[in-house]
């Protein structure tokens, strides 16, 4: 891997670090192909129970590398945006959304364009107080992509989503927290520690129940009550058959902490 760093800890947390700090982790073709492979691998690796996505250096990710975009155009092979989204970006967003474990974005610095879309595709976001967010797409005559028109709209509603997308003003970490775009803001120096704390807590949980909870929460945005009640019944049927459910009940009755295994 040239554009990513991948690290596993003993608690079941895998951290993928976007690693082009000299270019603020701008996204290249190589990065999308490596990230896609890394997500595929994390999804099928036993024992990975929380995935953290972060950036090296002062940025989280500034979206598509505009220098490589210009180079391609100068070579007479301008980027086919629709194809790039269908073949490179969208599969990554789809994979992030459906990982079998919680996905946490640790936003260490500026997140712009599709870089912000990546953070929005995570389940939860923890941000450094030095982080900032900018849609950026409108400044280069594009529309928000890589899922942003949906993730952003669901978090802040259509009117604020349009304001953010049309104006492309920078949003501070604190304002992002107030608007529900990030779950926690911590002092920059504490980001690694706070990320480890939250990700290890998630990794020690009943992983399959967390994944099914995500499915239920997502379905709730489209279902009416009776469809949602039925979906909850189906998912609870599956959750109730897990080893972690048995362990949770046994631990409660024995007045001890549960030792979930993710099974
Ligand atoms: O198929 C498709 O649809 C394509 C997919 C597109 C998805 C997208 O992501 S489109 C959106 C692309 N991203 C942007 O437009 C963001 C552009 N960058 C900025 O607006 C600003 O750089 C930031 C707000 C992110 C940060 O500002 P600041 O003041 O902290 O840094 P800076 O001075 O602007 O940038 C520092 C360097 O990073 C600078 O390079 P230099 O002059 O030192 O050589 C700048 O050019 C470079 N940089 C920043 N963003 C990008 C970039 N280089 C390449 N690509 C970038 N996206």
mmCIF file of N, CA, C and O and ligand atoms in Angstrom, residues 22-24 26-27 58 62-69 79-85 88-89 110-115 134-137 139-140 142 145-146, ligand 1:
data_model
loop_
_atom_site.group_PDB
_atom_site.id
_atom_site.type_symbol
_atom_site.label_atom_id
_atom_site.label_comp_id
_atom_site.label_asym_id
_atom_site.label_seq_id
_atom_site.Cartn_x
_atom_site.Cartn_y
_atom_site.Cartn_z
ATOM 1 N N UNK A 22 1.656 15.164 2.017
ATOM 2 C CA UNK A 22 2.232 16.268 1.220
ATOM 3 C C UNK A 22 1.167 16.868 0.295
ATOM 4 O O UNK A 22 1.316 18.005 -0.158
ATOM 5 N N UNK A 23 0.076 16.120 0.018
ATOM 6 C CA UNK A 23 -1.002 16.616 -0.855
ATOM 7 C C UNK A 23 -2.315 16.704 -0.076
ATOM 8 O O UNK A 23 -3.403 16.625 -0.661
ATOM 9 N N UNK A 24 -2.216 16.882 1.232
ATOM 10 C CA UNK A 24 -3.399 16.939 2.109
ATOM 11 C C UNK A 24 -4.305 15.715 1.895
ATOM 12 O O UNK A 24 -5.516 15.798 1.989
ATOM 13 N N UNK A 26 -5.091 14.194 -0.767
ATOM 14 C CA UNK A 26 -5.978 14.271 -1.933
ATOM 15 C C UNK A 26 -6.074 12.890 -2.577
ATOM 16 O O UNK A 26 -5.112 12.112 -2.582
ATOM 17 N N UNK A 27 -7.238 12.611 -3.128
ATOM 18 C CA UNK A 27 -7.548 11.258 -3.614
ATOM 19 C C UNK A 27 -7.059 11.054 -5.051
ATOM 20 O O UNK A 27 -7.432 11.802 -5.955
ATOM 21 N N UNK A 58 -1.747 17.298 8.342
ATOM 22 C CA UNK A 58 -2.669 18.338 8.828
ATOM 23 C C UNK A 58 -4.072 18.248 8.243
ATOM 24 O O UNK A 58 -4.947 19.035 8.605
ATOM 25 N N UNK A 62 -8.747 16.031 1.218
ATOM 26 C CA UNK A 62 -9.309 17.192 0.499
ATOM 27 C C UNK A 62 -10.013 16.790 -0.802
ATOM 28 O O UNK A 62 -10.211 17.617 -1.690
ATOM 29 N N UNK A 63 -10.415 15.507 -0.883
ATOM 30 C CA UNK A 63 -11.176 15.076 -2.054
ATOM 31 C C UNK A 63 -10.282 14.785 -3.241
ATOM 32 O O UNK A 63 -9.060 14.626 -3.113
ATOM 33 N N UNK A 64 -10.912 14.734 -4.388
ATOM 34 C CA UNK A 64 -10.201 14.415 -5.639
ATOM 35 C C UNK A 64 -8.939 15.269 -5.796
ATOM 36 O O UNK A 64 -8.990 16.483 -5.587
ATOM 37 N N UNK A 65 -7.847 14.631 -6.173
ATOM 38 C CA UNK A 65 -6.606 15.360 -6.437
ATOM 39 C C UNK A 65 -6.785 16.174 -7.723
ATOM 40 O O UNK A 65 -6.841 15.617 -8.821
ATOM 41 N N UNK A 66 -6.901 17.490 -7.546
ATOM 42 C CA UNK A 66 -7.201 18.352 -8.695
ATOM 43 C C UNK A 66 -5.990 18.514 -9.604
ATOM 44 O O UNK A 66 -6.131 18.834 -10.783
ATOM 45 N N UNK A 67 -4.790 18.255 -9.046
ATOM 46 C CA UNK A 67 -3.601 18.353 -9.904
ATOM 47 C C UNK A 67 -3.591 17.193 -10.907
ATOM 48 O O UNK A 67 -3.306 17.375 -12.084
ATOM 49 N N UNK A 68 -3.937 15.999 -10.432
ATOM 50 C CA UNK A 68 -3.961 14.862 -11.368
ATOM 51 C C UNK A 68 -5.120 15.010 -12.361
ATOM 52 O O UNK A 68 -5.012 14.592 -13.525
ATOM 53 N N UNK A 69 -6.192 15.668 -11.910
ATOM 54 C CA UNK A 69 -7.324 15.934 -12.816
ATOM 55 C C UNK A 69 -6.844 16.814 -13.983
ATOM 56 O O UNK A 69 -7.117 16.550 -15.154
ATOM 57 N N UNK A 79 -10.933 13.581 -17.312
ATOM 58 C CA UNK A 79 -11.613 12.618 -16.449
ATOM 59 C C UNK A 79 -13.077 12.465 -16.858
ATOM 60 O O UNK A 79 -13.777 13.453 -17.093
ATOM 61 N N UNK A 80 -13.510 11.225 -16.925
ATOM 62 C CA UNK A 80 -14.926 10.928 -17.137
ATOM 63 C C UNK A 80 -15.535 10.839 -15.734
ATOM 64 O O UNK A 80 -15.385 9.832 -15.038
ATOM 65 N N UNK A 81 -16.186 11.926 -15.312
ATOM 66 C CA UNK A 81 -16.645 12.011 -13.922
ATOM 67 C C UNK A 81 -17.641 10.909 -13.567
ATOM 68 O O UNK A 81 -17.551 10.306 -12.504
ATOM 69 N N UNK A 82 -18.595 10.679 -14.453
ATOM 70 C CA UNK A 82 -19.612 9.662 -14.141
ATOM 71 C C UNK A 82 -18.953 8.292 -13.976
ATOM 72 O O UNK A 82 -19.248 7.548 -13.035
ATOM 73 N N UNK A 83 -18.021 7.977 -14.870
ATOM 74 C CA UNK A 83 -17.348 6.672 -14.782
ATOM 75 C C UNK A 83 -16.482 6.604 -13.529
ATOM 76 O O UNK A 83 -16.444 5.572 -12.843
ATOM 77 N N UNK A 84 -15.796 7.713 -13.203
ATOM 78 C CA UNK A 84 -14.938 7.710 -12.005
ATOM 79 C C UNK A 84 -15.774 7.468 -10.756
ATOM 80 O O UNK A 84 -15.377 6.724 -9.853
ATOM 81 N N UNK A 85 -16.945 8.073 -10.712
ATOM 82 C CA UNK A 85 -17.804 7.852 -9.543
ATOM 83 C C UNK A 85 -18.297 6.406 -9.507
ATOM 84 O O UNK A 85 -18.212 5.742 -8.474
ATOM 85 N N UNK A 88 -14.962 4.026 -9.109
ATOM 86 C CA UNK A 88 -13.959 4.193 -8.048
ATOM 87 C C UNK A 88 -14.543 4.694 -6.734
ATOM 88 O O UNK A 88 -14.300 4.126 -5.684
ATOM 89 N N UNK A 89 -15.276 5.794 -6.780
ATOM 90 C CA UNK A 89 -15.741 6.399 -5.519
ATOM 91 C C UNK A 89 -16.949 5.664 -4.931
ATOM 92 O O UNK A 89 -16.975 5.355 -3.741
ATOM 93 N N UNK A 110 -8.612 19.352 7.905
ATOM 94 C CA UNK A 110 -9.635 19.748 6.944
ATOM 95 C C UNK A 110 -10.168 18.535 6.161
ATOM 96 O O UNK A 110 -9.401 17.643 5.762
ATOM 97 N N UNK A 111 -11.483 18.511 5.986
ATOM 98 C CA UNK A 111 -12.141 17.481 5.163
ATOM 99 C C UNK A 111 -12.907 18.238 4.091
ATOM 100 O O UNK A 111 -13.792 19.044 4.409
ATOM 101 N N UNK A 112 -12.533 18.024 2.825
ATOM 102 C CA UNK A 112 -13.151 18.801 1.740
ATOM 103 C C UNK A 112 -13.578 17.881 0.606
ATOM 104 O O UNK A 112 -12.978 16.814 0.390
ATOM 105 N N UNK A 113 -14.601 18.311 -0.145
ATOM 106 C CA UNK A 113 -15.058 17.550 -1.306
ATOM 107 C C UNK A 113 -15.353 16.112 -0.928
ATOM 108 O O UNK A 113 -15.971 15.832 0.109
ATOM 109 N N UNK A 114 -14.890 15.199 -1.783
ATOM 110 C CA UNK A 114 -15.157 13.784 -1.519
ATOM 111 C C UNK A 114 -14.450 13.300 -0.252
ATOM 112 O O UNK A 114 -14.776 12.238 0.273
ATOM 113 N N UNK A 115 -13.486 14.074 0.240
ATOM 114 C CA UNK A 115 -12.856 13.745 1.526
ATOM 115 C C UNK A 115 -13.867 13.881 2.650
ATOM 116 O O UNK A 115 -13.921 13.052 3.569
ATOM 117 N N UNK A 134 -15.474 21.550 4.431
ATOM 118 C CA UNK A 134 -15.907 22.427 3.335
ATOM 119 C C UNK A 134 -16.362 21.551 2.175
ATOM 120 O O UNK A 134 -15.662 20.606 1.788
ATOM 121 N N UNK A 135 -17.553 21.860 1.668
ATOM 122 C CA UNK A 135 -18.067 21.033 0.576
ATOM 123 C C UNK A 135 -17.166 21.165 -0.653
ATOM 124 O O UNK A 135 -16.800 20.174 -1.275
ATOM 125 N N UNK A 136 -16.831 22.391 -1.016
ATOM 126 C CA UNK A 136 -15.853 22.706 -2.086
ATOM 127 C C UNK A 136 -16.344 22.430 -3.504
ATOM 128 O O UNK A 136 -15.870 23.048 -4.452
ATOM 129 N N UNK A 137 -17.276 21.502 -3.657
ATOM 130 C CA UNK A 137 -17.700 21.125 -5.012
ATOM 131 C C UNK A 137 -18.196 22.341 -5.802
ATOM 132 O O UNK A 137 -17.869 22.504 -6.974
ATOM 133 N N UNK A 139 -17.363 25.300 -5.720
ATOM 134 C CA UNK A 139 -16.308 26.228 -6.143
ATOM 135 C C UNK A 139 -15.656 25.788 -7.447
ATOM 136 O O UNK A 139 -14.969 26.574 -8.098
ATOM 137 N N UNK A 140 -15.824 24.502 -7.792
ATOM 138 C CA UNK A 140 -15.258 24.035 -9.065
ATOM 139 C C UNK A 140 -16.363 23.560 -10.014
ATOM 140 O O UNK A 140 -16.122 22.751 -10.916
ATOM 141 N N UNK A 142 -19.009 21.704 -9.607
ATOM 142 C CA UNK A 142 -19.515 20.321 -9.537
ATOM 143 C C UNK A 142 -20.618 20.240 -8.487
ATOM 144 O O UNK A 142 -20.809 21.169 -7.699
ATOM 145 N N UNK A 145 -20.779 14.885 -4.355
ATOM 146 C CA UNK A 145 -20.942 13.485 -4.776
ATOM 147 C C UNK A 145 -20.414 12.541 -3.703
ATOM 148 O O UNK A 145 -20.208 12.937 -2.557
ATOM 149 N N UNK A 146 -20.240 11.300 -4.093
ATOM 150 C CA UNK A 146 -19.780 10.253 -3.167
ATOM 151 C C UNK A 146 -20.715 10.168 -1.949
ATOM 152 O O UNK A 146 -20.275 9.988 -0.810
HETATM 153 O O1 LIG B 1 -15.525 11.763 -10.689
HETATM 154 C C1 LIG B 1 -15.706 12.699 -9.933
HETATM 155 O O2 LIG B 1 -16.828 13.171 -9.687
HETATM 156 C C2 LIG B 1 -14.514 13.325 -9.302
HETATM 157 C C3 LIG B 1 -14.736 13.396 -7.900
HETATM 158 C C4 LIG B 1 -14.651 14.609 -7.329
HETATM 159 C C5 LIG B 1 -14.831 14.641 -5.923
HETATM 160 C C6 LIG B 1 -14.175 15.861 -5.308
HETATM 161 O O3 LIG B 1 -13.636 15.670 -4.257
HETATM 162 S S1 LIG B 1 -14.237 17.378 -6.055
HETATM 163 C C7 LIG B 1 -13.609 18.463 -4.791
HETATM 164 C C8 LIG B 1 -12.112 18.477 -4.767
HETATM 165 N N1 LIG B 1 -11.588 19.198 -3.654
HETATM 166 C C9 LIG B 1 -11.539 20.527 -3.590
HETATM 167 O O4 LIG B 1 -12.005 21.236 -4.469
HETATM 168 C C10 LIG B 1 -10.822 21.137 -2.405
HETATM 169 C C11 LIG B 1 -9.772 22.112 -2.894
HETATM 170 N N2 LIG B 1 -9.006 22.609 -1.774
HETATM 171 C C12 LIG B 1 -9.384 23.633 -1.019
HETATM 172 O O5 LIG B 1 -10.450 24.201 -1.178
HETATM 173 C C13 LIG B 1 -8.439 24.066 0.058
HETATM 174 O O6 LIG B 1 -7.170 23.602 -0.268
HETATM 175 C C14 LIG B 1 -8.823 23.526 1.461
HETATM 176 C C15 LIG B 1 -10.056 24.310 1.960
HETATM 177 C C16 LIG B 1 -9.123 22.047 1.438
HETATM 178 C C17 LIG B 1 -7.648 23.769 2.431
HETATM 179 O O7 LIG B 1 -7.255 25.118 2.398
HETATM 180 P P1 LIG B 1 -5.881 25.556 3.048
HETATM 181 O O8 LIG B 1 -5.849 27.045 2.992
HETATM 182 O O9 LIG B 1 -5.758 24.913 4.377
HETATM 183 O O10 LIG B 1 -4.751 24.910 2.124
HETATM 184 P P2 LIG B 1 -4.323 25.380 0.656
HETATM 185 O O11 LIG B 1 -3.230 26.367 0.764
HETATM 186 O O12 LIG B 1 -5.501 25.751 -0.159
HETATM 187 O O13 LIG B 1 -3.744 24.009 0.083
HETATM 188 C C18 LIG B 1 -2.479 23.512 0.465
HETATM 189 C C19 LIG B 1 -1.924 22.733 -0.691
HETATM 190 O O14 LIG B 1 -2.759 21.599 -0.957
HETATM 191 C C20 LIG B 1 -1.898 23.555 -1.976
HETATM 192 O O15 LIG B 1 -0.795 23.103 -2.756
HETATM 193 P P3 LIG B 1 0.534 23.998 -2.938
HETATM 194 O O16 LIG B 1 0.086 25.345 -3.445
HETATM 195 O O17 LIG B 1 1.105 24.075 -1.538
HETATM 196 O O18 LIG B 1 1.371 23.223 -3.903
HETATM 197 C C21 LIG B 1 -3.170 23.121 -2.646
HETATM 198 O O19 LIG B 1 -3.146 23.295 -4.061
HETATM 199 C C22 LIG B 1 -3.166 21.634 -2.318
HETATM 200 N N3 LIG B 1 -4.508 21.080 -2.446
HETATM 201 C C23 LIG B 1 -5.589 21.352 -1.700
HETATM 202 N N4 LIG B 1 -6.626 20.658 -2.127
HETATM 203 C C24 LIG B 1 -6.196 19.936 -3.174
HETATM 204 C C25 LIG B 1 -4.840 20.190 -3.377
HETATM 205 N N5 LIG B 1 -4.141 19.607 -4.340
HETATM 206 C C26 LIG B 1 -4.790 18.755 -5.159
HETATM 207 N N6 LIG B 1 -6.081 18.460 -5.013
HETATM 208 C C27 LIG B 1 -6.823 19.012 -4.045
HETATM 209 N N7 LIG B 1 -8.123 18.647 -3.915
#
